[in-house]
C-alpha cells in the first residue's frame, strides 16, 4: 500500500513488486469507487502496480467517469472532456509514482471511458481490457492504435449493451490498428467466472519477454 499523492483525481495507488509488468489502471462501473476493483486487479496481476481513480461525476450520488443523458445515451461533449482529464491524470500519476503507461481494466462505465480514451488519447494507455463496453462516441475519432492490445468481453444477454454495438466497437478499434480480441460470453451485464479466466489468460500471454508483451 502506498500513500496516495494529491493529484487531479481522487485515487488509490498500490505499488507493484515487479516493475517489468505494466501497471493496471482500474476503472470502476457506475456507483463504484476507487476501492472496488483493487482486489480483482491484485489477483489478476499480482506483481503489477495498481492505479485506481474514482469517477468525478455524481449521478444521484453514484460516481461515474462522465455524464449520461439516459442509460446507454451519453453526453458526448462531457465524455470527450472527461476522457482528456483522465488521460491528463494518468500522465500526472506516471510522473508522481514513476510508472509506465498502464493497461486499463474497465468495467461498464469504466470500460466506456477507457474506449473513449483509446480513440481520443491513444498515447495514454499501453492496452485495455474492456468488460461490457459499448461504442462511446457517435463521431469516431481517427486514432493510431497500431499494435495496442485490447480485450473486449461482452455478454450475449446484456440488457444494456446489444451484441451488435460491442461488435461495432471492436471493429472501430481494429480499424484504428489495435490488436483486438473480442469474445461474447453467455452472460448478462455482470461479470462471471468466465470473464476472470479469460482476462487472466490474456494478461498471462502478455508477460514481459513474450512476443505479445506490452510495448
Ligand atoms: C454507461 O453509462 O457508461 C453505460 O450505460 C454503462 C453503465 O454505467 O450503466
CSV table of C-alpha atoms and ligand atoms in Angstrom, one decimal:
chain,number,residue,atom,x,y,z
A,1,UNK,CA,0.0,0.0,0.0
A,2,UNK,CA,1.4,3.4,-1.0
A,3,UNK,CA,0.1,6.7,0.4
A,4,UNK,CA,-1.7,8.4,-2.5
A,5,UNK,CA,-0.4,11.8,-3.6
A,6,UNK,CA,-2.7,14.7,-4.2
A,7,UNK,CA,-3.4,14.6,-7.9
A,8,UNK,CA,-6.4,15.7,-10.1
A,9,UNK,CA,-8.5,12.6,-9.4
A,10,UNK,CA,-9.2,11.0,-6.0
A,11,UNK,CA,-7.5,7.7,-6.4
A,12,UNK,CA,-5.6,4.8,-4.7
A,13,UNK,CA,-2.3,3.6,-5.8
A,14,UNK,CA,-0.6,0.3,-4.9
A,15,UNK,CA,3.0,-0.2,-5.8
A,16,UNK,CA,3.8,-3.4,-7.6
A,17,UNK,CA,6.7,-5.8,-6.8
A,18,UNK,CA,7.6,-6.5,-10.5
A,19,UNK,CA,8.5,-3.3,-12.4
A,20,UNK,CA,8.6,-5.2,-15.6
A,21,UNK,CA,4.8,-5.6,-15.5
A,22,UNK,CA,2.7,-2.8,-16.9
A,23,UNK,CA,0.6,-1.1,-14.2
A,24,UNK,CA,-3.2,-1.7,-14.3
A,25,UNK,CA,-5.5,1.3,-14.5
A,26,UNK,CA,-8.7,0.2,-12.7
A,27,UNK,CA,-11.9,1.9,-13.9
A,28,UNK,CA,-15.0,1.1,-11.9
A,29,UNK,CA,-18.6,0.9,-13.1
A,30,UNK,CA,-21.4,3.3,-12.2
A,31,UNK,CA,-21.8,3.6,-8.4
A,32,UNK,CA,-18.4,2.1,-7.7
A,33,UNK,CA,-15.3,3.8,-6.3
A,34,UNK,CA,-11.5,3.7,-6.3
A,35,UNK,CA,-11.5,0.7,-3.9
A,36,UNK,CA,-13.8,-1.6,-5.9
A,37,UNK,CA,-11.5,-3.2,-8.4
A,38,UNK,CA,-8.3,-3.3,-6.3
A,39,UNK,CA,-8.9,-6.9,-5.1
A,40,UNK,CA,-9.6,-8.1,-8.7
A,41,UNK,CA,-6.6,-6.2,-10.0
A,42,UNK,CA,-4.3,-7.7,-7.4
A,43,UNK,CA,-5.5,-11.2,-8.1
A,44,UNK,CA,-5.2,-10.8,-11.9
A,45,UNK,CA,-1.8,-9.2,-11.9
A,46,UNK,CA,-0.1,-10.0,-8.5
A,47,UNK,CA,3.2,-8.1,-9.3
A,48,UNK,CA,1.8,-5.1,-11.1
A,49,UNK,CA,1.3,-1.6,-9.7
A,50,UNK,CA,-2.4,-0.6,-9.5
A,51,UNK,CA,-3.7,2.9,-10.1
A,52,UNK,CA,-7.4,3.3,-9.3
A,53,UNK,CA,-9.2,6.7,-9.8
A,54,UNK,CA,-12.7,7.5,-8.7
A,55,UNK,CA,-15.1,8.8,-11.4
A,56,UNK,CA,-15.5,12.5,-10.7
A,57,UNK,CA,-19.2,12.8,-11.9
A,58,UNK,CA,-22.1,12.0,-9.5
A,59,UNK,CA,-25.4,10.7,-10.8
A,60,UNK,CA,-27.8,10.5,-7.9
A,61,UNK,CA,-24.8,10.1,-5.6
A,62,UNK,CA,-23.2,7.4,-7.7
A,63,UNK,CA,-19.7,8.1,-9.0
A,64,UNK,CA,-19.2,7.8,-12.8
A,65,UNK,CA,-16.5,8.8,-15.2
A,66,UNK,CA,-18.7,11.0,-17.4
A,67,UNK,CA,-22.3,12.3,-17.6
A,68,UNK,CA,-25.1,10.4,-19.4
A,69,UNK,CA,-28.5,11.5,-20.6
A,70,UNK,CA,-30.1,8.1,-20.1
A,71,UNK,CA,-28.8,4.5,-19.7
A,72,UNK,CA,-26.6,4.0,-22.7
A,73,UNK,CA,-27.1,7.5,-24.0
A,74,UNK,CA,-24.0,9.6,-23.4
A,75,UNK,CA,-23.4,13.3,-23.0
A,76,UNK,CA,-20.6,13.1,-25.6
A,77,UNK,CA,-19.2,16.6,-25.1
A,78,UNK,CA,-18.8,15.7,-21.4
A,79,UNK,CA,-17.3,12.3,-22.3
A,80,UNK,CA,-14.7,13.9,-24.6
A,81,UNK,CA,-13.7,16.4,-21.9
A,82,UNK,CA,-13.6,13.8,-19.1
A,83,UNK,CA,-11.5,11.4,-21.3
A,84,UNK,CA,-9.0,14.2,-21.7
A,85,UNK,CA,-9.0,14.8,-18.0
A,86,UNK,CA,-8.4,11.2,-17.2
A,87,UNK,CA,-5.6,10.9,-19.8
A,88,UNK,CA,-4.0,14.0,-18.1
A,89,UNK,CA,-4.4,12.4,-14.7
A,90,UNK,CA,-2.6,9.3,-16.0
A,91,UNK,CA,0.3,11.5,-17.1
A,92,UNK,CA,0.4,13.1,-13.6
A,93,UNK,CA,0.3,9.7,-11.9
A,94,UNK,CA,3.0,8.3,-14.1
A,95,UNK,CA,5.3,11.2,-13.1
A,96,UNK,CA,4.3,11.1,-9.5
A,97,UNK,CA,4.7,7.4,-9.0
A,98,UNK,CA,7.4,6.7,-11.7
A,99,UNK,CA,5.3,4.1,-13.6
A,100,UNK,CA,5.0,3.1,-17.3
A,101,UNK,CA,1.9,3.6,-19.4
A,102,UNK,CA,-0.9,1.5,-17.8
A,103,UNK,CA,-3.2,-1.1,-19.2
A,104,UNK,CA,-6.8,-0.2,-18.5
A,105,UNK,CA,-9.1,-2.7,-16.9
A,106,UNK,CA,-12.5,-1.1,-17.0
A,107,UNK,CA,-16.0,-2.4,-16.3
A,108,UNK,CA,-19.2,-0.9,-17.8
A,109,UNK,CA,-18.9,2.9,-17.4
A,110,UNK,CA,-15.2,2.4,-16.7
A,111,UNK,CA,-14.8,0.4,-19.9
A,112,UNK,CA,-16.6,3.1,-21.8
A,113,UNK,CA,-14.3,5.9,-20.8
A,114,UNK,CA,-11.3,3.6,-21.5
A,115,UNK,CA,-12.7,3.0,-25.0
A,116,UNK,CA,-13.1,6.8,-25.5
A,117,UNK,CA,-9.6,7.4,-24.2
A,118,UNK,CA,-8.2,4.8,-26.6
A,119,UNK,CA,-9.7,6.7,-29.5
A,120,UNK,CA,-9.1,10.3,-28.3
A,121,UNK,CA,-5.8,10.0,-26.4
A,122,UNK,CA,-4.2,6.7,-27.6
A,123,UNK,CA,-0.8,7.6,-26.1
A,124,UNK,CA,-2.3,7.3,-22.5
A,125,UNK,CA,-2.7,3.5,-22.5
A,126,UNK,CA,-0.5,0.5,-23.3
A,127,UNK,CA,-3.5,-1.7,-23.8
A,128,UNK,CA,-7.0,-2.2,-22.4
A,129,UNK,CA,-9.4,-4.9,-21.1
A,130,UNK,CA,-12.9,-3.6,-21.7
A,131,UNK,CA,-15.6,-5.5,-19.8
A,132,UNK,CA,-19.1,-4.9,-21.1
A,133,UNK,CA,-18.2,-1.8,-23.1
A,134,UNK,CA,-20.3,0.0,-25.8
A,135,UNK,CA,-19.5,2.4,-28.6
A,136,UNK,CA,-18.6,5.6,-26.7
A,137,UNK,CA,-18.7,8.2,-29.5
A,138,UNK,CA,-21.0,8.6,-32.5
A,139,UNK,CA,-18.4,10.5,-34.4
A,140,UNK,CA,-15.4,8.1,-34.4
A,141,UNK,CA,-12.1,9.9,-33.9
A,142,UNK,CA,-9.2,9.0,-36.2
A,143,UNK,CA,-6.7,7.3,-33.8
A,144,UNK,CA,-3.5,5.4,-34.4
A,145,UNK,CA,-3.7,2.4,-32.1
A,146,UNK,CA,-1.1,0.3,-34.1
A,147,UNK,CA,-0.2,-2.7,-32.1
A,148,UNK,CA,-2.2,-1.8,-29.0
A,149,UNK,CA,-3.7,-4.9,-27.5
A,150,UNK,CA,-7.4,-4.8,-26.5
A,151,UNK,CA,-9.5,-7.5,-25.0
A,152,UNK,CA,-13.3,-6.9,-25.2
A,153,UNK,CA,-15.7,-9.2,-23.3
A,154,UNK,CA,-19.4,-8.8,-23.9
A,155,UNK,CA,-22.5,-10.7,-22.7
A,156,UNK,CA,-24.9,-12.2,-25.2
A,157,UNK,CA,-27.8,-11.5,-22.7
A,158,UNK,CA,-26.6,-8.0,-21.7
A,159,UNK,CA,-29.7,-5.8,-21.3
A,160,UNK,CA,-27.6,-2.6,-21.6
A,161,UNK,CA,-25.2,-3.3,-24.5
A,162,UNK,CA,-26.6,-5.0,-27.6
A,163,UNK,CA,-24.1,-7.5,-29.1
A,164,UNK,CA,-24.1,-5.6,-32.4
A,165,UNK,CA,-23.0,-2.5,-30.5
A,166,UNK,CA,-20.0,-4.3,-28.9
A,167,UNK,CA,-19.0,-5.7,-32.3
A,168,UNK,CA,-19.1,-2.2,-33.8
A,169,UNK,CA,-16.7,-1.0,-31.0
A,170,UNK,CA,-14.3,-4.0,-31.7
A,171,UNK,CA,-14.4,-3.0,-35.4
A,172,UNK,CA,-13.7,0.7,-34.7
A,173,UNK,CA,-10.7,-0.2,-32.5
A,174,UNK,CA,-9.5,-2.8,-35.0
A,175,UNK,CA,-9.7,-0.3,-37.9
A,176,UNK,CA,-7.5,2.1,-35.8
A,177,UNK,CA,-4.9,-0.6,-35.7
A,178,UNK,CA,-5.5,-2.2,-32.3
A,179,UNK,CA,-5.0,-5.9,-31.9
A,180,UNK,CA,-8.5,-6.7,-30.7
A,181,UNK,CA,-9.7,-9.9,-29.2
A,182,UNK,CA,-13.4,-9.9,-28.7
A,183,UNK,CA,-15.4,-12.7,-27.1
A,184,UNK,CA,-19.2,-12.7,-26.5
A,185,UNK,CA,-19.9,-14.8,-23.3
A,186,UNK,CA,-23.1,-16.4,-22.3
A,187,UNK,CA,-23.7,-13.7,-19.7
A,188,UNK,CA,-25.6,-10.5,-18.8
A,189,UNK,CA,-24.0,-7.2,-17.9
A,190,UNK,CA,-22.5,-8.6,-14.7
A,191,UNK,CA,-19.1,-10.3,-14.7
A,192,UNK,CA,-18.8,-14.1,-14.5
A,193,UNK,CA,-16.1,-16.6,-13.7
A,194,UNK,CA,-15.5,-17.0,-17.4
A,195,UNK,CA,-14.6,-13.2,-17.6
A,196,UNK,CA,-12.0,-13.6,-14.9
A,197,UNK,CA,-10.4,-16.7,-16.5
A,198,UNK,CA,-10.3,-15.0,-19.9
A,199,UNK,CA,-8.7,-11.8,-18.6
A,200,UNK,CA,-6.1,-13.9,-16.6
A,201,UNK,CA,-5.2,-15.8,-19.8
A,202,UNK,CA,-5.0,-12.6,-21.9
A,203,UNK,CA,-2.7,-10.9,-19.3
A,204,UNK,CA,-0.6,-14.0,-18.9
A,205,UNK,CA,0.0,-14.2,-22.7
A,206,UNK,CA,1.5,-10.7,-22.4
A,207,UNK,CA,4.1,-11.2,-19.8
A,208,UNK,CA,7.4,-9.5,-20.3
A,209,UNK,CA,9.6,-11.4,-22.7
A,210,UNK,CA,6.6,-12.9,-24.5
A,211,UNK,CA,6.3,-11.9,-28.2
A,212,UNK,CA,2.9,-10.5,-27.4
A,213,UNK,CA,4.2,-8.4,-24.4
A,214,UNK,CA,3.0,-4.9,-23.9
A,215,UNK,CA,5.3,-2.3,-25.6
B,1,LIG,C1,-22.6,4.0,-19.2
B,1,LIG,O1,-23.3,4.8,-18.8
B,1,LIG,O2,-21.4,4.1,-19.3
B,1,LIG,C2,-23.3,2.7,-19.6
B,1,LIG,O3,-24.7,2.9,-19.7
B,1,LIG,C3,-23.0,1.6,-18.6
B,1,LIG,C4,-23.4,2.0,-17.2
B,1,LIG,O4,-22.7,2.6,-16.5
B,1,LIG,O5,-24.6,1.6,-16.9
